[in-house]
Tab-separated table of C-alpha atoms and ligand atoms in Angstrom:
chain	number	residue	atom	x	y	z
G	1	MET	CA	9.728	-10.450	10.934
G	2	ALA	CA	9.323	-10.977	14.658
G	3	LYS	CA	6.116	-12.701	15.676
G	4	PHE	CA	3.026	-10.707	16.456
G	5	LYS	CA	-0.110	-11.649	18.357
G	6	THR	CA	-3.495	-11.908	16.665
G	7	LEU	CA	-7.114	-11.833	17.843
G	8	ASP	CA	-6.846	-15.576	18.420
G	9	ASP	CA	-4.472	-14.968	21.332
G	10	PHE	CA	-7.078	-13.145	23.429
G	11	ASP	CA	-10.391	-13.837	25.069
G	12	LEU	CA	-12.331	-10.827	23.820
G	13	LYS	CA	-15.582	-11.461	25.671
G	14	GLY	CA	-16.692	-8.324	27.519
G	15	LYS	CA	-13.410	-6.589	26.651
G	16	ARG	CA	-12.981	-3.045	25.397
G	17	VAL	CA	-10.940	-3.548	22.229
G	18	LEU	CA	-9.317	-0.401	20.820
G	19	VAL	CA	-9.010	-0.950	17.090
G	20	ARG	CA	-6.637	1.312	15.136
G	21	ALA	CA	-8.588	1.450	11.897
G	22	ASP	CA	-8.083	3.328	8.666
G	23	LEU	CA	-11.252	5.392	8.343
G	24	ASN	CA	-9.438	7.960	6.223
G	25	VAL	CA	-11.809	7.281	3.351
G	26	PRO	CA	-12.829	9.473	0.402
G	27	VAL	CA	-15.931	11.559	1.149
G	28	ASN	CA	-18.145	13.339	-1.342
G	29	ASP	CA	-21.120	15.569	-0.429
G	30	GLY	CA	-21.011	14.392	3.174
G	31	LYS	CA	-21.038	10.694	2.230
G	32	VAL	CA	-18.309	8.068	2.039
G	33	SER	CA	-17.716	7.588	-1.692
G	34	ASP	CA	-15.386	4.573	-1.499
G	35	ALA	CA	-15.735	2.226	1.485
G	36	THR	CA	-12.950	-0.223	0.510
G	37	ARG	CA	-10.907	0.587	3.611
G	38	ILE	CA	-13.929	0.052	5.855
G	39	GLU	CA	-14.734	-3.261	4.128
G	40	ARG	CA	-11.285	-4.486	5.062
G	41	LEU	CA	-12.066	-3.900	8.753
G	42	VAL	CA	-15.175	-6.034	8.796
G	43	PRO	CA	-13.528	-9.408	9.678
G	44	THR	CA	-11.845	-7.824	12.716
G	45	LEU	CA	-15.003	-6.063	13.882
G	46	ARG	CA	-17.028	-9.234	13.395
G	47	ASP	CA	-14.560	-11.351	15.382
G	48	ILE	CA	-14.611	-8.888	18.289
G	49	THR	CA	-18.345	-8.262	18.444
G	50	LYS	CA	-19.527	-11.837	17.881
G	51	VAL	CA	-17.998	-12.890	21.207
G	52	GLY	CA	-19.330	-9.825	23.030
G	53	GLY	CA	-16.303	-7.544	22.882
G	54	LYS	CA	-16.726	-3.813	22.300
G	55	ALA	CA	-14.918	-2.652	19.143
G	56	ILE	CA	-13.757	0.947	19.700
G	57	LEU	CA	-12.402	2.469	16.515
G	58	LEU	CA	-9.476	4.895	16.535
G	59	SER	CA	-8.481	6.605	13.312
G	60	HIS	CA	-7.184	9.765	11.744
G	61	PHE	CA	-9.146	11.535	9.031
G	62	GLY	CA	-7.620	14.167	6.774
G	63	ARG	CA	-5.049	16.659	8.011
G	64	PRO	CA	-6.574	18.842	10.757
G	65	LYS	CA	-3.032	19.569	12.031
G	66	GLY	CA	-3.708	19.029	15.733
G	67	LYS	CA	-6.818	21.231	15.880
G	68	VAL	CA	-10.484	20.381	16.204
G	69	ASN	CA	-12.035	20.881	12.777
G	70	PRO	CA	-15.695	19.848	12.461
G	71	GLU	CA	-15.246	19.417	8.716
G	72	MET	CA	-12.890	16.541	9.455
G	73	SER	CA	-15.043	14.783	12.022
G	74	LEU	CA	-15.176	10.995	11.746
G	75	LYS	CA	-18.934	11.203	12.320
G	76	VAL	CA	-19.221	11.227	8.541
G	77	THR	CA	-18.053	7.591	8.403
G	78	VAL	CA	-20.599	6.178	10.849
G	79	ASP	CA	-23.326	5.324	8.301
G	80	ALA	CA	-20.828	3.517	6.077
G	81	VAL	CA	-19.443	1.483	9.013
G	82	GLU	CA	-22.982	0.684	10.127
G	83	ALA	CA	-23.950	-0.524	6.630
G	84	LEU	CA	-21.013	-2.911	6.562
G	85	VAL	CA	-21.173	-4.320	10.093
G	86	HIS	CA	-24.982	-4.637	10.017
G	87	ARG	CA	-25.447	-3.274	13.522
G	88	PRO	CA	-25.871	0.196	15.063
G	89	VAL	CA	-22.613	2.101	15.398
G	90	ILE	CA	-22.158	4.686	18.143
G	91	PHE	CA	-20.186	7.855	17.452
G	92	VAL	CA	-18.310	9.180	20.505
G	93	ALA	CA	-17.445	12.885	20.205
G	94	THR	CA	-14.131	12.359	21.970
G	95	ASP	CA	-12.288	15.258	23.584
G	96	TRP	CA	-8.687	14.076	23.340
G	97	THR	CA	-7.543	16.348	26.182
G	98	ASP	CA	-10.008	14.767	28.637
G	99	VAL	CA	-11.419	11.382	27.715
G	100	SER	CA	-13.631	10.910	30.799
G	101	ALA	CA	-16.872	11.488	28.856
G	102	ALA	CA	-15.714	9.077	26.145
G	103	ALA	CA	-14.908	6.496	28.840
G	104	LYS	CA	-18.483	6.816	30.174
G	105	ALA	CA	-19.984	6.424	26.684
G	106	ILE	CA	-17.934	3.268	26.150
G	107	GLU	CA	-18.927	1.950	29.559
G	108	ALA	CA	-22.613	2.549	28.765
G	109	ALA	CA	-22.463	0.737	25.406
G	110	GLU	CA	-23.663	-2.856	25.348
G	111	ASP	CA	-21.209	-5.696	24.885
G	112	GLY	CA	-20.834	-6.397	21.154
G	113	SER	CA	-21.159	-2.703	20.234
G	114	VAL	CA	-19.112	-0.886	17.624
G	115	LEU	CA	-18.041	2.665	18.548
G	116	VAL	CA	-16.207	5.263	16.479
G	117	LEU	CA	-14.061	7.737	18.412
G	118	GLU	CA	-13.272	11.210	17.066
G	119	ASN	CA	-10.392	11.971	14.680
G	120	THR	CA	-7.146	11.308	16.563
G	121	ARG	CA	-5.425	14.131	14.682
G	122	PHE	CA	-7.676	16.692	16.420
G	123	HIS	CA	-4.967	16.608	19.113
G	124	PRO	CA	-1.356	17.622	18.322
G	125	GLY	CA	-0.107	14.710	20.438
G	126	GLU	CA	-1.226	12.222	17.779
G	127	GLU	CA	1.399	13.106	15.182
G	128	ALA	CA	3.953	13.877	17.934
G	129	ASN	CA	3.578	10.279	19.212
G	130	ASP	CA	2.890	11.814	22.623
G	131	THR	CA	2.887	9.393	25.546
G	132	GLU	CA	0.313	11.376	27.552
G	133	LEU	CA	-2.195	11.221	24.711
G	134	ALA	CA	-1.375	7.546	24.215
G	135	LYS	CA	-2.101	6.955	27.923
G	136	ARG	CA	-5.498	8.600	27.546
G	137	MET	CA	-6.195	6.393	24.518
G	138	ALA	CA	-5.029	3.292	26.386
G	139	SER	CA	-7.345	4.129	29.314
G	140	LEU	CA	-10.294	3.548	26.962
G	141	GLY	CA	-9.409	-0.060	26.173
G	142	ASP	CA	-8.262	-3.385	27.608
G	143	ILE	CA	-6.625	-4.624	24.397
G	144	TYR	CA	-5.142	-2.737	21.440
G	145	VAL	CA	-5.585	-4.110	17.933
G	146	ASN	CA	-3.920	-2.510	14.938
G	147	ASP	CA	-5.769	-3.147	11.686
G	148	ALA	CA	-4.411	-0.190	9.721
G	149	PHE	CA	-1.319	-1.283	7.795
G	150	SER	CA	-1.695	1.857	5.675
G	151	ALA	CA	-0.845	4.007	8.725
G	152	ALA	CA	1.885	1.720	10.102
G	153	HIS	CA	4.766	3.677	8.545
G	154	ARG	CA	3.971	6.574	10.882
G	155	ALA	CA	5.042	6.638	14.539
G	156	HIS	CA	1.929	8.305	15.913
G	157	ALA	CA	0.251	8.009	19.325
G	158	SER	CA	-2.510	5.775	17.932
G	159	THR	CA	-0.170	3.577	15.872
G	160	GLU	CA	2.964	3.374	18.006
G	161	ALA	CA	2.949	4.744	21.565
G	162	VAL	CA	-0.393	3.189	22.535
G	163	ALA	CA	0.737	-0.255	21.322
G	164	HIS	CA	3.277	-0.318	24.176
G	165	LEU	CA	0.666	0.471	26.828
G	166	LEU	CA	-1.815	-2.373	26.296
G	167	PRO	CA	-1.648	-6.009	25.271
G	168	ALA	CA	-1.422	-5.598	21.482
G	169	ALA	CA	-2.360	-7.645	18.445
G	170	ALA	CA	-2.717	-7.426	14.680
G	171	GLY	CA	-6.260	-7.317	13.342
G	172	ARG	CA	-7.355	-9.613	10.528
G	173	ALA	CA	-6.532	-7.224	7.664
G	174	MET	CA	-3.143	-6.429	9.196
G	175	GLN	CA	-2.493	-10.132	9.738
G	176	ALA	CA	-3.266	-10.875	6.060
G	177	GLU	CA	-1.085	-7.980	4.918
G	178	LEU	CA	1.891	-8.988	7.064
G	179	THR	CA	1.604	-12.621	6.011
G	180	ALA	CA	1.560	-11.591	2.335
G	181	LEU	CA	4.492	-9.221	2.731
G	182	GLU	CA	6.494	-11.882	4.526
G	183	ALA	CA	5.844	-14.201	1.569
G	184	GLY	CA	6.856	-11.418	-0.845
G	185	LEU	CA	10.158	-10.237	0.581
G	186	GLY	CA	10.622	-11.499	4.141
G	187	LYS	CA	11.010	-15.214	3.553
G	188	PRO	CA	10.018	-15.596	-0.097
G	189	GLN	CA	10.160	-18.658	-2.263
G	190	LYS	CA	13.017	-18.035	-4.669
G	191	PRO	CA	13.692	-16.939	-7.326
G	192	VAL	CA	12.028	-13.583	-6.706
G	193	ILE	CA	11.344	-11.127	-9.497
G	194	ALA	CA	10.452	-7.501	-8.802
G	195	LEU	CA	8.665	-5.383	-11.332
G	196	VAL	CA	8.963	-1.651	-10.846
G	197	GLY	CA	7.390	0.903	-13.149
G	198	GLY	CA	5.819	4.302	-12.877
G	199	ALA	CA	6.806	7.757	-13.885
G	200	LYS	CA	10.020	8.655	-12.151
G	201	VAL	CA	13.214	7.174	-10.750
G	202	SER	CA	13.440	10.078	-8.273
G	203	SER	CA	10.489	8.797	-6.222
G	204	LYS	CA	11.807	5.223	-6.129
G	205	ILE	CA	15.570	5.394	-5.591
G	206	ASP	CA	15.485	3.806	-2.110
G	207	LEU	CA	13.111	1.150	-3.318
G	208	LEU	CA	15.340	0.181	-6.268
G	209	GLU	CA	18.458	0.189	-4.104
G	210	ASN	CA	16.832	-2.162	-1.622
G	211	LEU	CA	15.326	-4.482	-4.208
G	212	VAL	CA	18.550	-5.146	-6.110
G	213	THR	CA	20.016	-6.679	-2.960
G	214	ARG	CA	16.935	-8.794	-2.248
G	215	VAL	CA	15.687	-10.220	-5.554
G	216	GLU	CA	17.111	-12.304	-8.351
G	217	ALA	CA	15.688	-10.180	-11.170
G	218	LEU	CA	14.414	-6.615	-11.385
G	219	VAL	CA	12.278	-5.509	-14.311
G	220	ILE	CA	12.261	-1.752	-14.779
G	221	GLY	CA	9.468	-0.331	-16.911
G	222	GLY	CA	7.394	2.817	-17.300
G	223	GLY	CA	8.819	6.294	-17.644
G	224	MET	CA	11.565	5.459	-15.156
G	225	ALA	CA	13.083	2.909	-17.548
G	226	ASN	CA	13.903	5.815	-19.889
G	227	THR	CA	16.345	7.256	-17.364
G	228	PHE	CA	18.152	3.907	-17.225
G	229	LEU	CA	18.223	3.629	-21.025
G	230	TYR	CA	19.527	7.197	-21.274
G	231	ALA	CA	22.225	6.378	-18.692
G	232	MET	CA	23.305	3.507	-20.955
G	233	GLY	CA	23.665	5.896	-23.886
G	234	ILE	CA	20.425	4.911	-25.608
G	235	GLY	CA	18.442	7.734	-27.246
G	236	VAL	CA	14.983	8.187	-25.723
G	237	GLY	CA	13.791	11.112	-27.893
G	238	ASN	CA	11.164	13.271	-26.210
G	239	SER	CA	10.295	10.674	-23.580
G	240	LEU	CA	9.895	11.459	-19.911
G	241	CYS	CA	13.468	11.117	-18.632
G	242	GLU	CA	15.327	12.412	-15.574
G	243	LYS	CA	18.678	13.061	-17.216
G	244	ASP	CA	20.161	14.394	-13.979
G	245	LEU	CA	19.616	10.954	-12.434
G	246	ALA	CA	21.732	9.091	-14.980
G	247	GLU	CA	24.483	8.648	-12.399
G	248	THR	CA	22.006	7.292	-9.866
G	249	ALA	CA	20.727	4.838	-12.471
G	250	ASN	CA	24.280	3.698	-13.168
G	251	ARG	CA	24.933	3.269	-9.454
G	252	ILE	CA	21.817	1.107	-9.096
G	253	MET	CA	22.879	-1.018	-12.064
G	254	GLU	CA	26.345	-1.496	-10.553
G	255	LYS	CA	24.845	-2.428	-7.204
G	256	ALA	CA	22.612	-4.948	-8.968
G	257	ASN	CA	25.590	-6.398	-10.745
G	258	ASP	CA	27.488	-6.791	-7.451
G	259	ALA	CA	24.454	-8.466	-5.870
G	260	ARG	CA	23.937	-10.742	-8.908
G	261	CYS	CA	20.508	-9.312	-9.572
G	262	SER	CA	19.715	-9.157	-13.269
G	263	ILE	CA	18.189	-5.911	-14.421
G	264	ILE	CA	15.686	-6.354	-17.203
G	265	LEU	CA	15.096	-3.196	-19.212
G	266	PRO	CA	12.824	-2.740	-22.232
G	267	VAL	CA	14.285	-3.854	-25.560
G	268	ASP	CA	11.645	-2.100	-27.626
G	269	ALA	CA	9.021	0.564	-27.089
G	270	CYS	CA	5.610	1.779	-28.106
G	271	VAL	CA	6.207	5.343	-29.227
G	272	ALA	CA	3.759	8.195	-29.817
G	273	TRP	CA	4.107	11.872	-30.619
G	274	HIS	CA	1.340	13.154	-28.355
G	275	PHE	CA	0.591	12.259	-24.741
G	276	GLU	CA	-3.050	11.354	-25.228
G	277	ALA	CA	-5.329	8.334	-25.538
G	278	ASN	CA	-5.299	6.653	-28.951
G	279	ALA	CA	-2.524	8.930	-30.230
G	280	PRO	CA	-0.936	7.542	-33.424
G	281	HIS	CA	1.898	5.234	-32.367
G	282	ARG	CA	4.571	2.850	-33.661
G	283	HIS	CA	6.837	0.193	-32.218
G	284	TYR	CA	10.541	0.883	-32.286
G	285	GLY	CA	13.598	-1.151	-31.398
G	286	LEU	CA	15.725	0.887	-29.033
G	287	ASP	CA	18.540	1.100	-31.553
G	288	ALA	CA	16.292	3.095	-33.893
G	289	MET	CA	14.249	5.406	-31.708
G	290	ASP	CA	12.617	8.437	-33.381
G	291	PRO	CA	14.249	11.515	-31.799
G	292	ASP	CA	10.861	13.310	-31.826
G	293	GLY	CA	8.930	10.375	-30.339
G	294	MET	CA	7.853	9.621	-26.762
G	295	ILE	CA	8.076	6.159	-25.226
G	296	LEU	CA	4.671	5.589	-23.648
G	297	ASP	CA	4.775	1.827	-23.172
G	298	VAL	CA	7.053	-1.179	-23.435
G	299	GLY	CA	6.972	-2.860	-26.852
G	300	PRO	CA	5.884	-6.424	-27.798
G	301	ALA	CA	9.381	-7.962	-27.565
G	302	SER	CA	9.795	-6.491	-24.066
G	303	ILE	CA	6.422	-7.869	-23.020
G	304	GLU	CA	7.454	-11.359	-24.115
G	305	ARG	CA	10.785	-10.993	-22.328
G	306	ILE	CA	9.103	-9.925	-19.085
G	307	LYS	CA	6.584	-12.783	-19.295
G	308	GLY	CA	9.479	-15.216	-19.791
G	309	ALA	CA	11.277	-13.792	-16.750
G	310	ILE	CA	8.094	-14.146	-14.665
G	311	ASP	CA	7.872	-17.795	-15.768
G	312	GLU	CA	11.247	-18.408	-14.151
G	313	ALA	CA	10.242	-16.872	-10.819
G	314	ARG	CA	8.365	-18.322	-7.852
G	315	THR	CA	7.577	-14.937	-6.318
G	316	LEU	CA	6.703	-11.594	-7.905
G	317	ILE	CA	6.515	-8.211	-6.236
G	318	TRP	CA	5.132	-5.387	-8.310
G	319	ASN	CA	4.894	-1.649	-7.942
G	320	GLY	CA	4.150	0.803	-10.738
G	321	PRO	CA	2.712	0.480	-14.258
G	322	LEU	CA	4.903	-0.405	-17.264
G	323	GLY	CA	3.511	2.438	-19.346
G	324	ALA	CA	1.025	5.290	-19.417
G	325	PHE	CA	-1.741	2.805	-18.658
G	326	GLU	CA	-4.478	5.431	-18.282
G	327	LEU	CA	-4.216	6.145	-22.022
G	328	PRO	CA	-5.082	3.185	-24.258
G	329	PRO	CA	-3.369	1.590	-26.107
G	330	PHE	CA	-0.394	2.472	-23.886
G	331	ASP	CA	-1.889	0.183	-21.256
G	332	THR	CA	-0.969	-2.894	-23.333
G	333	GLY	CA	2.300	-3.775	-21.565
G	334	THR	CA	0.833	-3.375	-18.084
G	335	VAL	CA	-2.350	-5.284	-18.937
G	336	GLU	CA	-0.636	-8.183	-20.733
G	337	VAL	CA	2.003	-8.673	-18.060
G	338	ALA	CA	-0.573	-8.350	-15.258
G	339	ARG	CA	-2.795	-10.980	-16.875
G	340	HIS	CA	0.175	-13.277	-17.372
G	341	ALA	CA	1.173	-12.936	-13.706
G	342	ALA	CA	-2.447	-13.556	-12.678
G	343	LYS	CA	-2.551	-16.739	-14.758
G	344	ARG	CA	0.757	-18.004	-13.342
G	345	THR	CA	-0.661	-17.317	-9.871
G	346	HIS	CA	-3.931	-19.056	-10.659
G	347	ASP	CA	-2.045	-22.104	-11.996
G	348	GLY	CA	-0.083	-22.359	-8.752
G	349	HIS	CA	3.324	-21.393	-10.165
G	350	LEU	CA	3.668	-17.928	-8.682
G	351	ILE	CA	3.136	-15.994	-5.462
G	352	SER	CA	2.266	-12.473	-6.563
G	353	VAL	CA	2.225	-9.456	-4.261
G	354	ALA	CA	1.500	-5.995	-5.622
G	355	GLY	CA	0.729	-2.589	-4.210
G	356	GLY	CA	1.388	1.088	-3.913
G	357	GLY	CA	-0.395	4.006	-5.540
G	358	ASP	CA	-1.303	3.487	-9.161
G	359	THR	CA	-0.543	-0.226	-9.117
G	360	VAL	CA	-3.925	-1.082	-7.624
G	361	SER	CA	-5.789	0.891	-10.294
G	362	ALA	CA	-3.540	-0.570	-13.012
G	363	LEU	CA	-4.365	-4.117	-11.869
G	364	ALA	CA	-8.040	-3.233	-11.541
G	365	HIS	CA	-7.892	-1.836	-15.081
G	366	ALA	CA	-6.397	-5.164	-16.241
G	367	LYS	CA	-9.262	-6.893	-14.347
G	368	VAL	CA	-6.883	-9.058	-12.321
G	369	LYS	CA	-6.941	-7.250	-8.967
G	370	ASP	CA	-8.500	-10.279	-7.284
G	371	ASP	CA	-6.279	-12.806	-9.045
G	372	PHE	CA	-3.000	-11.882	-7.417
G	373	THR	CA	-1.977	-13.608	-4.201
G	374	TYR	CA	-2.225	-10.245	-2.448
G	375	VAL	CA	-2.813	-6.655	-3.513
G	376	SER	CA	-2.038	-4.032	-0.902
G	377	THR	CA	-4.093	-0.847	-0.955
G	378	ALA	CA	-1.651	0.889	1.397
G	379	GLY	CA	0.324	3.485	-0.562
G	380	GLY	CA	3.164	4.932	1.520
G	381	ALA	CA	3.424	2.002	3.949
G	382	PHE	CA	3.709	-0.514	1.096
G	383	LEU	CA	6.440	1.531	-0.594
G	384	GLU	CA	8.372	1.898	2.670
G	385	TRP	CA	8.131	-1.854	3.109
G	386	MET	CA	9.527	-2.319	-0.415
G	387	GLU	CA	12.292	0.118	0.530
G	388	GLY	CA	13.224	-2.216	3.392
G	389	LYS	CA	12.385	0.391	6.035
G	390	GLU	CA	11.198	-0.430	9.495
G	391	LEU	CA	7.509	0.400	9.966
G	392	PRO	CA	7.047	1.766	13.518
G	393	GLY	CA	3.455	0.528	13.809
G	394	ILE	CA	4.599	-3.023	13.014
G	395	THR	CA	7.676	-2.914	15.220
G	396	ALA	CA	5.493	-1.801	18.138
G	397	LEU	CA	3.162	-4.744	17.541
G	398	THR	CA	5.937	-7.292	17.353
G	399	ALA	CA	7.566	-5.878	20.489
G	400	ALA	CA	4.334	-6.250	22.428
Q	501	LIG	P1	4.008	6.215	-10.138
Q	501	LIG	O1	3.027	7.039	-9.365
Q	501	LIG	O2	5.434	6.657	-9.988
Q	501	LIG	O3	3.826	4.746	-9.959
Q	501	LIG	O4	3.711	6.558	-11.673
Q	501	LIG	C1	2.531	6.184	-12.305
Q	501	LIG	C2	2.362	7.025	-13.523
Q	501	LIG	O5	3.442	6.803	-14.409
Q	501	LIG	C3	1.120	6.697	-14.289
Q	501	LIG	O6	0.274	7.823	-14.245
Q	501	LIG	C4	1.603	6.443	-15.692
Q	501	LIG	O7	0.801	7.056	-16.690
Q	501	LIG	C5	2.966	7.071	-15.703
Q	501	LIG	N1	3.842	6.469	-16.720
Q	501	LIG	C6	4.207	5.199	-16.821
Q	501	LIG	N2	4.985	5.020	-17.905
Q	501	LIG	C7	5.123	6.218	-18.511
Q	501	LIG	C8	5.813	6.673	-19.661
Q	501	LIG	N3	6.531	5.832	-20.419
Q	501	LIG	N4	5.744	7.981	-19.969
Q	501	LIG	C9	5.019	8.813	-19.192
Q	501	LIG	N5	4.347	8.446	-18.091
Q	501	LIG	C10	4.392	7.161	-17.749
């Protein structure tokens, strides 16, 4: 990854710092119900305001599709930001077609203030990555800081175009994310093991194709492993299985073979006859699968095999649960492997990077979310990174 600037490269005193934040937080009854994304912004906001810079937050919120929609106003986030930064936060009802009033409000704010601008997606130019809108955004700041990795896979005016118009830097959360991702796949300590689970192969084809060329071992678990087993001629009974993707699975296995990446598939399974918590279940070897049964988790021999493979690795990247972890006891594989990876990390043997969708809740469920080297809460951006795709928001920062 090319080098990017950070807050340390700028004198922020008295500067207007435009911060691309991720304020797209869950809201219930007019109140932010989960402020995790805002918490992640605090180090950046603190570093700007403590030296007398003005932190001016830019973010999208929901999908207003380029139109002003009061129900999607970022005003709703102000109390939550205020509670976390411990200082008054000013909401600026920005008109994105004419930002002169917003410019005055920013001018009038004291040094060290935090300001929240209106939803960038109220203007169609945001999602169109429009240069004119980006110029209006840039006119409101002296420095641009991107602290929203979760939005970096989109080339939008507030994530991409504006980064070319001002001196640009990564915020603290972005800096931590990029450093962790670089340690996971960019320049990792080898051997690297990837663990990919989840429901379907169809949503992760690009990711698997990229990983087999980058890692030494790839563990495939969850419902998606069934498609691979089926492709190998192994009966999977009534399990979730994308039979039409058997050829794709074979192609991925061939590609892995060519790249000398070992594919580790389950060797046994925890099978049930109903998709529900605490459904009666049995362990089966894959040579003796019940044709009426459903594989809902990896079995005990597979768990031991995966733990052994993790013991041989220096770096682990993980996306997707190994079974239907929301339904105990089919969370066993995910929980045991997650705890093993956490322990290897704690003991200094492993660098562990995880993220994407259900992975965060699976690790939280296993109570090891804070014991991995890094857990990314960015869904789409994390997956695109695992797919080896260029993230426009990052490229723009490194080009700056
Ligand atoms: P994804 O969003 O692709 O990461 O998929 C996560 C979902 O896959 C979770 O809701 C799991 O319950 C589900 N899942 C994992 N393993 C299985 C399985 N063997 N059978 C059915 N669903 C599964």
